[in-house]
PDB file of C-alpha atoms in Angstrom:
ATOM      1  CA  UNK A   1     -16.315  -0.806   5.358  1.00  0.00           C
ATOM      2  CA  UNK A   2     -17.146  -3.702   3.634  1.00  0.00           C
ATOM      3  CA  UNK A   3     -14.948  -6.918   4.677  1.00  0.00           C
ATOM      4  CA  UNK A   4     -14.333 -10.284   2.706  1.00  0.00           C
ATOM      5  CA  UNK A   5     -16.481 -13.371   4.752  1.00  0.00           C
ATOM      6  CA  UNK A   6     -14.683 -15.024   7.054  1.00  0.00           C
ATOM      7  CA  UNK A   7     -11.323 -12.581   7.084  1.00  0.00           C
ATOM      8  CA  UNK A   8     -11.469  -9.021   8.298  1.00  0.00           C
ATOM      9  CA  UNK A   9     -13.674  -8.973  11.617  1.00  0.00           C
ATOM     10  CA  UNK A  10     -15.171  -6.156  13.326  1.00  0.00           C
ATOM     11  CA  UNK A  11     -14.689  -6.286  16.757  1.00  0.00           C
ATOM     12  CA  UNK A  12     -14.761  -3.788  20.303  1.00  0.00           C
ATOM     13  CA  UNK A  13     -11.341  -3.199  20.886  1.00  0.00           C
ATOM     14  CA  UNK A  14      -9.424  -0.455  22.459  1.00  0.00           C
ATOM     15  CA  UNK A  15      -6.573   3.191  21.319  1.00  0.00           C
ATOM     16  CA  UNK A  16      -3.771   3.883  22.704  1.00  0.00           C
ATOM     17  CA  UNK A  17      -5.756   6.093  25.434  1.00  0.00           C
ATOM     18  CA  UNK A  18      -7.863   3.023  26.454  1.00  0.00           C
ATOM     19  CA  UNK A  19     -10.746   4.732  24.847  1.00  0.00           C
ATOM     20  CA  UNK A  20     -13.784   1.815  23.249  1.00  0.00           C
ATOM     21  CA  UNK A  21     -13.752   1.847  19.183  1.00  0.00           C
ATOM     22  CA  UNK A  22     -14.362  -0.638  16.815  1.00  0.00           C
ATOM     23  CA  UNK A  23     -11.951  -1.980  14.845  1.00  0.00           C
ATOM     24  CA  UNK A  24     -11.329  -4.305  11.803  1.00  0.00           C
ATOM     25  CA  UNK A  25      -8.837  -7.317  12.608  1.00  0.00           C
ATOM     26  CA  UNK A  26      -7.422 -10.055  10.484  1.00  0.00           C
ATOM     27  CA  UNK A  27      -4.620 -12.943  11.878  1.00  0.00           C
ATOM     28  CA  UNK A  28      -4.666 -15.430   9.769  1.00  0.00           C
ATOM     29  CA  UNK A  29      -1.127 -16.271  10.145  1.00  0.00           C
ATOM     30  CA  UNK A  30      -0.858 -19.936  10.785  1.00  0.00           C
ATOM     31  CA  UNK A  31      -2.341 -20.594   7.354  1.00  0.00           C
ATOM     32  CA  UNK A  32       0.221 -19.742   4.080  1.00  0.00           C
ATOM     33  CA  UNK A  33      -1.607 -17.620   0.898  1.00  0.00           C
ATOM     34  CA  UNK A  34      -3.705 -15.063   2.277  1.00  0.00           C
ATOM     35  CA  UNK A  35      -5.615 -12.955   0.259  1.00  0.00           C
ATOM     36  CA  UNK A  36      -8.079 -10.955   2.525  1.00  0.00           C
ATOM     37  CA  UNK A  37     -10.156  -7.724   1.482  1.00  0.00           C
ATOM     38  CA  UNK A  38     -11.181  -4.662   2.545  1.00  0.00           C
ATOM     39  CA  UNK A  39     -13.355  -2.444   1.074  1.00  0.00           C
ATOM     40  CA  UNK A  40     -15.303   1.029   2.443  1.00  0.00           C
ATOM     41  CA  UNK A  41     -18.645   2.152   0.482  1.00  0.00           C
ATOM     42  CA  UNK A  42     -18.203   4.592  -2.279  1.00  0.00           C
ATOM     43  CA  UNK A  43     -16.541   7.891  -1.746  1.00  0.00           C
ATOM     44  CA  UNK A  44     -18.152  10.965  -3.341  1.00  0.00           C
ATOM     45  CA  UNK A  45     -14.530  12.735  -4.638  1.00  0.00           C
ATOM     46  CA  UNK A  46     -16.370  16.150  -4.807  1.00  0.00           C
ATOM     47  CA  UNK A  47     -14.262  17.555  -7.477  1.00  0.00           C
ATOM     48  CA  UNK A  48     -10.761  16.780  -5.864  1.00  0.00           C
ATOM     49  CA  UNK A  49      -8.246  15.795  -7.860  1.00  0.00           C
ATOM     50  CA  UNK A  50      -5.462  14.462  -5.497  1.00  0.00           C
ATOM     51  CA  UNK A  51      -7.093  12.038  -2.237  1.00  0.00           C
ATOM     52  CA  UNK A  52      -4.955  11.619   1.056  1.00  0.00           C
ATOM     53  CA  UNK A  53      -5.623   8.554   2.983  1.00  0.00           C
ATOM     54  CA  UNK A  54      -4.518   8.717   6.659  1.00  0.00           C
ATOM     55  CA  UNK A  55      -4.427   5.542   8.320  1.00  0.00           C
ATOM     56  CA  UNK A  56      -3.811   4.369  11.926  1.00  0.00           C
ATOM     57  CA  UNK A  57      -3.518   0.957  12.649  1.00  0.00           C
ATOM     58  CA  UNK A  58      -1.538  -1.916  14.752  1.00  0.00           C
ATOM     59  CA  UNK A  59       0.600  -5.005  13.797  1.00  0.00           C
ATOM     60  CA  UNK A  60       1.528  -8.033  15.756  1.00  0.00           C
ATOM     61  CA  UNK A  61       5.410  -8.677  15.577  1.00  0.00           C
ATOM     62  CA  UNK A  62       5.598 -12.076  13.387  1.00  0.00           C
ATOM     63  CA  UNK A  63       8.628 -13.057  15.739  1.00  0.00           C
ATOM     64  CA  UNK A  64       6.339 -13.068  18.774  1.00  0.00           C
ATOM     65  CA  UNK A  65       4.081 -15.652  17.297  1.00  0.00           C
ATOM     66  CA  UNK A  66       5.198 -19.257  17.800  1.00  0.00           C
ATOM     67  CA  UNK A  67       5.061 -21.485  15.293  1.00  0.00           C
ATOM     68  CA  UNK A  68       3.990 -19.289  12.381  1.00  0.00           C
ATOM     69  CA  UNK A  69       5.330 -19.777   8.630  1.00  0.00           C
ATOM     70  CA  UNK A  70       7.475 -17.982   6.902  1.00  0.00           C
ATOM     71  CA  UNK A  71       4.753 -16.380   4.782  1.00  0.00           C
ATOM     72  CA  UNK A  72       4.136 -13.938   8.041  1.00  0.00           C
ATOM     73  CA  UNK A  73       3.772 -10.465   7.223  1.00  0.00           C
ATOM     74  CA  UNK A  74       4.012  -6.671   9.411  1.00  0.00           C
ATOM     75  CA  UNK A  75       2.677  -4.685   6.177  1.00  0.00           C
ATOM     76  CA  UNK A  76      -0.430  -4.546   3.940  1.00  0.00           C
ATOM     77  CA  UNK A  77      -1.442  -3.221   0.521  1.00  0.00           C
ATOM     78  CA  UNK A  78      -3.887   0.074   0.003  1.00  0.00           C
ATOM     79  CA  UNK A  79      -5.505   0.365  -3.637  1.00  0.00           C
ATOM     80  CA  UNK A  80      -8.373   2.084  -4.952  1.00  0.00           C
ATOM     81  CA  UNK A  81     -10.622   1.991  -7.819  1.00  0.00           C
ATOM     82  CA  UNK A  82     -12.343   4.845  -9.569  1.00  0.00           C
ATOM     83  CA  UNK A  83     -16.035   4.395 -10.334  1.00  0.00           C
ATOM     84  CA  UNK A  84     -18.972   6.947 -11.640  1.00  0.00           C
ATOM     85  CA  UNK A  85     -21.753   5.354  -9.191  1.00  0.00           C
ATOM     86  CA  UNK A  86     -21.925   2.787  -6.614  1.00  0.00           C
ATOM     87  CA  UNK A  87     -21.154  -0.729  -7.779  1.00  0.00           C
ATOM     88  CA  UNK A  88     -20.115  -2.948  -4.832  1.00  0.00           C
ATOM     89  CA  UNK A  89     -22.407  -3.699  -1.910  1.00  0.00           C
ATOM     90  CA  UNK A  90     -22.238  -6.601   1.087  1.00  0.00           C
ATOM     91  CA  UNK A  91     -23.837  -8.903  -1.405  1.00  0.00           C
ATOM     92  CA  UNK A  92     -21.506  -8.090  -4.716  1.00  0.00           C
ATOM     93  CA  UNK A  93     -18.406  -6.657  -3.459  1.00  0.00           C
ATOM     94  CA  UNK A  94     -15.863  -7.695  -5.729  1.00  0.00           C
ATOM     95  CA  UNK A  95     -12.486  -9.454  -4.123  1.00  0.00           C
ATOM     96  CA  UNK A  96     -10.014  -8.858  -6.687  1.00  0.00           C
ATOM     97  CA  UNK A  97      -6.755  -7.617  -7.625  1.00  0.00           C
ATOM     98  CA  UNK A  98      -7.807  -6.549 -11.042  1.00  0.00           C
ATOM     99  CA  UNK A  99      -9.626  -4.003 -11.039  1.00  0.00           C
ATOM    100  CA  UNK A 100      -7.799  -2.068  -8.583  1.00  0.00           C
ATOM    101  CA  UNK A 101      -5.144   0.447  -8.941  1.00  0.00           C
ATOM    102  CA  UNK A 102      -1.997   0.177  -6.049  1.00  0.00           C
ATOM    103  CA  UNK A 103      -1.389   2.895  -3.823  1.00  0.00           C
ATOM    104  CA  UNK A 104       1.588   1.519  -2.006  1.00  0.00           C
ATOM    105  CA  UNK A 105       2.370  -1.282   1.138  1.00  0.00           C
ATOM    106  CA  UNK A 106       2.218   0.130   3.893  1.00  0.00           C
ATOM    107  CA  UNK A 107       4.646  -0.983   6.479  1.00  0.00           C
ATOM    108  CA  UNK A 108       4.420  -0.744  10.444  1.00  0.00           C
ATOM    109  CA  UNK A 109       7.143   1.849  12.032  1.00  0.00           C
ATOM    110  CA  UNK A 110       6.493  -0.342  15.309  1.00  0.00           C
ATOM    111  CA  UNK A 111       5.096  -3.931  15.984  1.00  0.00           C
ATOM    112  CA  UNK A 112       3.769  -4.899  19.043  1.00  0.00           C
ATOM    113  CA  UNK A 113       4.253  -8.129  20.660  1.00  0.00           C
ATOM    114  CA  UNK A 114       1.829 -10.458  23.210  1.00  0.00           C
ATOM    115  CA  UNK A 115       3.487  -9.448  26.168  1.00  0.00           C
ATOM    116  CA  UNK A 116       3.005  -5.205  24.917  1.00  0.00           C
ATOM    117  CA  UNK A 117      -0.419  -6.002  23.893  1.00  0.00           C
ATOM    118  CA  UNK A 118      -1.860  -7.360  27.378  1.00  0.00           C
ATOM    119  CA  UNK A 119      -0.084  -4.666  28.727  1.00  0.00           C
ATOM    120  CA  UNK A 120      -2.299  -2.851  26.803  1.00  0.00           C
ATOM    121  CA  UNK A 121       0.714  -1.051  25.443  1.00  0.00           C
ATOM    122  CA  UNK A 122      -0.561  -0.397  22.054  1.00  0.00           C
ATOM    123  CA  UNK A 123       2.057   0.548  19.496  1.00  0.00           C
ATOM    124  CA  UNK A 124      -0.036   1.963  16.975  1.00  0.00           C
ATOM    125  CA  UNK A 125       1.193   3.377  13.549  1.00  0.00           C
ATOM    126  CA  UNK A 126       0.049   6.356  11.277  1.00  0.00           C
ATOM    127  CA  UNK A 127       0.579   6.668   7.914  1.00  0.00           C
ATOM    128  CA  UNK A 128      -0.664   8.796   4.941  1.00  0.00           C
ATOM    129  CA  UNK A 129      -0.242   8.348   1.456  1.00  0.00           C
ATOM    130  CA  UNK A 130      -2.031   9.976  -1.275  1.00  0.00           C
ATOM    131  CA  UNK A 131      -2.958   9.341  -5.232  1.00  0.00           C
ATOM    132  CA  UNK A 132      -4.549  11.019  -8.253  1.00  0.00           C
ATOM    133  CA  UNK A 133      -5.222  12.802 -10.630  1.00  0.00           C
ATOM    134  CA  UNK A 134      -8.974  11.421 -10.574  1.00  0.00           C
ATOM    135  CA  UNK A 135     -11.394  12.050 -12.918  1.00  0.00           C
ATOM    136  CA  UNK A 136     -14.573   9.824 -11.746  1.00  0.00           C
ATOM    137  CA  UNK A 137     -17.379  10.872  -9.561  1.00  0.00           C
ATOM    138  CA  UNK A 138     -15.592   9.007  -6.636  1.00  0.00           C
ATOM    139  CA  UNK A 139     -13.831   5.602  -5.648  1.00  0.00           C
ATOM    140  CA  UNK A 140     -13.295   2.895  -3.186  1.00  0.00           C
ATOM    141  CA  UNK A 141     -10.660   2.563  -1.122  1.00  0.00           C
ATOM    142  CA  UNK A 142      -9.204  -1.755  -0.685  1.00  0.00           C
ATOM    143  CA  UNK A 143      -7.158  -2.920   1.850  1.00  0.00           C
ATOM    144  CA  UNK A 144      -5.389  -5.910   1.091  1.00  0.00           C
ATOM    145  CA  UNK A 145      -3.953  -8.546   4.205  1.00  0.00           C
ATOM    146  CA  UNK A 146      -2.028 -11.225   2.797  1.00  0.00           C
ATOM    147  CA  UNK A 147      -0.583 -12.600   5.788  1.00  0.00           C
ATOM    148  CA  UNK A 148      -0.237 -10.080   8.696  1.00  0.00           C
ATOM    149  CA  UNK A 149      -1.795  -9.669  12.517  1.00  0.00           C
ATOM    150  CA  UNK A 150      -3.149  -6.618  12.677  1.00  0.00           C
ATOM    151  CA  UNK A 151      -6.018  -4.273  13.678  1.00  0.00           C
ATOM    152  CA  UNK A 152      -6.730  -1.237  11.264  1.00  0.00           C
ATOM    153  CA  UNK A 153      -8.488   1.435  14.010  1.00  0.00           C
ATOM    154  CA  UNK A 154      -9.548   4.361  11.397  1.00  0.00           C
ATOM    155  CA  UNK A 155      -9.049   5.418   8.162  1.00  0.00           C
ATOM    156  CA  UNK A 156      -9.454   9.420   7.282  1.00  0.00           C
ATOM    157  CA  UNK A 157      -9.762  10.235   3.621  1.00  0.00           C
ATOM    158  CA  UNK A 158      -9.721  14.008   2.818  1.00  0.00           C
ATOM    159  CA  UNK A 159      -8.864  16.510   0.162  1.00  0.00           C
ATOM    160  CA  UNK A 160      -6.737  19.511   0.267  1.00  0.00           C
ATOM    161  CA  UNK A 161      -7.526  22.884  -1.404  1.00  0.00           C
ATOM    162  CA  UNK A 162      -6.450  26.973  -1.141  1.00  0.00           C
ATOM    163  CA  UNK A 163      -9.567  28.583   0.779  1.00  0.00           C
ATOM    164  CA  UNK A 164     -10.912  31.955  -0.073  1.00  0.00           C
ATOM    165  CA  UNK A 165      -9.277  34.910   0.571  1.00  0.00           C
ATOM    166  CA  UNK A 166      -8.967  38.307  -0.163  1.00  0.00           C
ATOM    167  CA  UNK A 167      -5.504  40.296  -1.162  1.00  0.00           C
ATOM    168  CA  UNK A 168      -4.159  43.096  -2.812  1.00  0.00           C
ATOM    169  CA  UNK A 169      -7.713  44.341  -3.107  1.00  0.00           C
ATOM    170  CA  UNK A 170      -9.143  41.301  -5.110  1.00  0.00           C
ATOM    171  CA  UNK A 171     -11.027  38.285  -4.357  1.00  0.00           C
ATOM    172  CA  UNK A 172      -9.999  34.722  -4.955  1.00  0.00           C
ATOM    173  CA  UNK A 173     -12.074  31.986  -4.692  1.00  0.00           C
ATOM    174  CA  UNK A 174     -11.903  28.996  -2.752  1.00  0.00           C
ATOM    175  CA  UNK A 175      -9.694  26.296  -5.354  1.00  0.00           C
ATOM    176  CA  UNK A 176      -8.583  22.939  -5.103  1.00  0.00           C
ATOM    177  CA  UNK A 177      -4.954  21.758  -5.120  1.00  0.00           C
ATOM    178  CA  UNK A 178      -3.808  19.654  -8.874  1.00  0.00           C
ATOM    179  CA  UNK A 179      -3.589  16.325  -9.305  1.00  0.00           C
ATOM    180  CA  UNK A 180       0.136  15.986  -8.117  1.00  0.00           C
ATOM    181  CA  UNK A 181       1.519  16.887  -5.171  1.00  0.00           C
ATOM    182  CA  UNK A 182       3.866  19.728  -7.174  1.00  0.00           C
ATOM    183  CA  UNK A 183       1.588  21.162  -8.839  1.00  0.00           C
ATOM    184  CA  UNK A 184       0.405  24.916  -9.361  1.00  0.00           C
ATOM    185  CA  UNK A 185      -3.154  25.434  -9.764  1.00  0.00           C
ATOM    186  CA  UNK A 186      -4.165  29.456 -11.274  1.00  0.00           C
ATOM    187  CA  UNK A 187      -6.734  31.315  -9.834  1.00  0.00           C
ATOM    188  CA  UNK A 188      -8.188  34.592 -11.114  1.00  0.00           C
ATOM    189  CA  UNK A 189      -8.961  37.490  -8.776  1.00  0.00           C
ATOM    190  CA  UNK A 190     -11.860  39.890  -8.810  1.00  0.00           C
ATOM    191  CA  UNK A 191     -11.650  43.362  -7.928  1.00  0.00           C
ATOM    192  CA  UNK A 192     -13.307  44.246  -4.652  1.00  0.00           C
ATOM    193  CA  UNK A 193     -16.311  46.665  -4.766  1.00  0.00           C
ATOM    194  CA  UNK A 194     -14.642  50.123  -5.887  1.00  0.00           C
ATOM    195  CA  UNK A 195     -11.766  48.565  -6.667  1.00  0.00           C
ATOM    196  CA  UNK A 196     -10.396  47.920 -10.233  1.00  0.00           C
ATOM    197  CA  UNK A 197      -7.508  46.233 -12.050  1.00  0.00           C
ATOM    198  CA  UNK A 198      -4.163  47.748 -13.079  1.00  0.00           C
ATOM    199  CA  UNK A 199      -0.999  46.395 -14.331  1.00  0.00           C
ATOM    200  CA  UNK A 200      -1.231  42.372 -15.343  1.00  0.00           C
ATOM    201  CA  UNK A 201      -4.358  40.055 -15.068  1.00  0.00           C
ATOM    202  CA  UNK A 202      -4.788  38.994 -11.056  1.00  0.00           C
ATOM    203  CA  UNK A 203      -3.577  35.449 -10.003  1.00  0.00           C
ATOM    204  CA  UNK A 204      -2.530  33.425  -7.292  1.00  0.00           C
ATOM    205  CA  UNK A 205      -1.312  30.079  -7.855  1.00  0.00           C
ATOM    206  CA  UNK A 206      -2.734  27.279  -5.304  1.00  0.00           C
ATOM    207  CA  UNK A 207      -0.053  24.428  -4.384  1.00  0.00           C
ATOM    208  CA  UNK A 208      -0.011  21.097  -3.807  1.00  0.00           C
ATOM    209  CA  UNK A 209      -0.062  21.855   0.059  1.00  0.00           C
ATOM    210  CA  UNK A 210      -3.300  24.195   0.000  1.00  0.00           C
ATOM    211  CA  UNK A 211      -1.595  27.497   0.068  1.00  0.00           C
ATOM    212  CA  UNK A 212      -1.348  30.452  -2.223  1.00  0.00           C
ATOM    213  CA  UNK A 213       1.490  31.857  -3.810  1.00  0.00           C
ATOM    214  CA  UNK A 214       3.304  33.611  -6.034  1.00  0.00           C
ATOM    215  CA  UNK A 215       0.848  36.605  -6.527  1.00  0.00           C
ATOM    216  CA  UNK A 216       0.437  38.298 -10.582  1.00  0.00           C
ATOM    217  CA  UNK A 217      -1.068  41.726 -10.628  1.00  0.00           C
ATOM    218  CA  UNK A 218      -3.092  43.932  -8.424  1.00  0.00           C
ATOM    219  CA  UNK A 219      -6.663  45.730  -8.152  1.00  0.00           C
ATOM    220  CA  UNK A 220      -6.048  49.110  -6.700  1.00  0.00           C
ATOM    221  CA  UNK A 221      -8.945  51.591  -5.178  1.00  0.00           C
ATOM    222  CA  UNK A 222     -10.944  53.767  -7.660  1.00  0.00           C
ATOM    223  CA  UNK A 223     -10.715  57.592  -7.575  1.00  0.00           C
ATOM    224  CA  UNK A 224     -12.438  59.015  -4.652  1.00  0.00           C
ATOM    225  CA  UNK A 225     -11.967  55.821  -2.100  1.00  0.00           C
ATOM    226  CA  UNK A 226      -9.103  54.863  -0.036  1.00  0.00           C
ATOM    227  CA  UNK A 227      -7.988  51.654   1.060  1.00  0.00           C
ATOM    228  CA  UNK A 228      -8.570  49.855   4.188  1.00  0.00           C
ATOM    229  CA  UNK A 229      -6.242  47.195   5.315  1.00  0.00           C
ATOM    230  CA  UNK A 230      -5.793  45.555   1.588  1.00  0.00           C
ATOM    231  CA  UNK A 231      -9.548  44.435   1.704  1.00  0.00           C
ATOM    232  CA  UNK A 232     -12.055  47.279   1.380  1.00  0.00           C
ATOM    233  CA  UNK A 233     -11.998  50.185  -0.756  1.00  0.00           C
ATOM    234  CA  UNK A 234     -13.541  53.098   1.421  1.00  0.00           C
ATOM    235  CA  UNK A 235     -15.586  56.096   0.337  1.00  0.00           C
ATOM    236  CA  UNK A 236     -18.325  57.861  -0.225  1.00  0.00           C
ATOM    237  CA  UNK A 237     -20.367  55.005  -1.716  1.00  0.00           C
ATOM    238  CA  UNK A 238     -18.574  52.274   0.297  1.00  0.00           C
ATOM    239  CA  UNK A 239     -19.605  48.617  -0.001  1.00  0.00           C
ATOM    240  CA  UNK A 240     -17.834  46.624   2.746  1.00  0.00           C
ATOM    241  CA  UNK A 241     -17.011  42.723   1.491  1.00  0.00           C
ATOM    242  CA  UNK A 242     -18.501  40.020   3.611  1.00  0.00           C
ATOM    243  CA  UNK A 243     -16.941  36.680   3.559  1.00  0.00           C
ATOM    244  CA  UNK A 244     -13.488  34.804   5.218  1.00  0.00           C
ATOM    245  CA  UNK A 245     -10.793  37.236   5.320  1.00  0.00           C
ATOM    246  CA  UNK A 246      -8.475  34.687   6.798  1.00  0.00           C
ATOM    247  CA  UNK A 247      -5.580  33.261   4.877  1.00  0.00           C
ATOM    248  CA  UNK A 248      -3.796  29.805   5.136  1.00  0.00           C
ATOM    249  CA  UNK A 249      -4.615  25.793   4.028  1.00  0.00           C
ATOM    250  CA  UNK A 250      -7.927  24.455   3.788  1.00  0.00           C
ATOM    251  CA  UNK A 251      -8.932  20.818   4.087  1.00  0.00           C
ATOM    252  CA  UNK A 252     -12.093  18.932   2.641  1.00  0.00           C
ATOM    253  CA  UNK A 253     -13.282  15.679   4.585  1.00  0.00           C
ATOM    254  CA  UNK A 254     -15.200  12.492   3.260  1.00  0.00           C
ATOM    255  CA  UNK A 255     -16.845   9.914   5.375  1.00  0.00           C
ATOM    256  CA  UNK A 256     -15.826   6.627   4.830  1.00  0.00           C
TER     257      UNK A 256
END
């Protein structure tokens, strides 16, 4: 992360378990018009077209602060801005509105107030929200304060995509998910050793959710080899597939 002078802070601070992490803070609430940045180093997209951003963070309660202004806030804006190559650094970060696209503000389910907070009753909040379709090499994420007390404890930015798996005696590769949430992404099968196509081209379609669906066609055993549970083609000759037979979601994870 890459924070604004004299705003965001990192400091020691504590989760909800009373485990040590480091967190960014920012409570500048006694002064009106706050504009304060955050910004992690460029993120590699690795061919994904739709990014989730899971965040977990805490937010003070503006009633429990005395003497605040009416310009207190319990939410915060996430943006990001697509890039081909690195451009912002601790020196020439850039602290701007404009060149950023809005996600969405993110508001706090729960606040916490002094009295929860040195009971070290932390109320913290987790929300995810996603965006696309890019088309750069990768992006930054921004987090925008502009008048809150809160503490932003980790940030997990990740992909989602159908893994490889083998059905109806055919191979499908591992895919990513579209650029929307609803969308259907086709994948072509191939044929298992001894194995070969009939009826319809092969497909599965990969949804938004990293699963497969709605399977098209089917590769069925050649003459003179019999099946073996859907994914090997048995016989005289037989070549048994190695790889991940398992089925279900798959999930790709960036550092940030």
């Amino acid at each position: 992360m890459v924070p604004a002078l004299n705003e965001w802070e990192e400091v020691s601070g504590y989760d909800e378990n009373l485990n040590t992490i480091r967190t960014y803070q920012v409570c500048n609430v006694f002064e009106p018009n706050q504009n304060n940045w955050l910004l992690t180093t460029f993120i590699n997209r690795r061919g994904a077209h739709r990014i989730y951003t899971e965040m977990r963070f805490t937010v003070r309660d503006c009633s429990s602060l005395p003497n605040v202004p009416g310009s207190c806030k319990e939410t915060f804006n996430l943006y990001y801005y697509e890039t081909d190559s690195v451009i912002a650094t601790k020196k020439s970060a850039f602290w701007s509105e404009a060149p950023y696209l809005k996600v969405d503000t993110i508001a706090a389910d729960e606040s916490f107030s002094q009295v929860d907070f040195g009971g070290r009753l932390m109320k913290v909040n987790t929300e995810v929200r996603s965006f696309g379709p890019l088309t750069r090499n990768g992006f930054y994420l921004a987090f925008q304060d502009y008048g809150a007390c809160m503490s932003l404890l980790s940030v997990r930015v990740f992909f989602k995509k159908c893994p490889s798996i083998v059905q109806n005696f055919a191979v499908f590769p591992e895919t990513m998910t579209g650029a929307e949430s609803t969308s259907l992404v086709i994948a072509r099968g191939t044929c298992i050793p001894n194995a070969e196509e009939v009826d319809v081209p092969i497909k599965l379609y990969c949804n938004g959710d990293g699963e497969w669906m709605v399977p098209i066609g089917r590769c069925t055993c050649k003459p003179g080899y019999e099946p073996e549970n859907s994914v090997v083609c048995k016989g005289a000759q037989c070549q048994a597939l190695e790889g991940d037979e398992a089925t279900g979601t798959g999930m790709g994870m960036f550092r940030v």
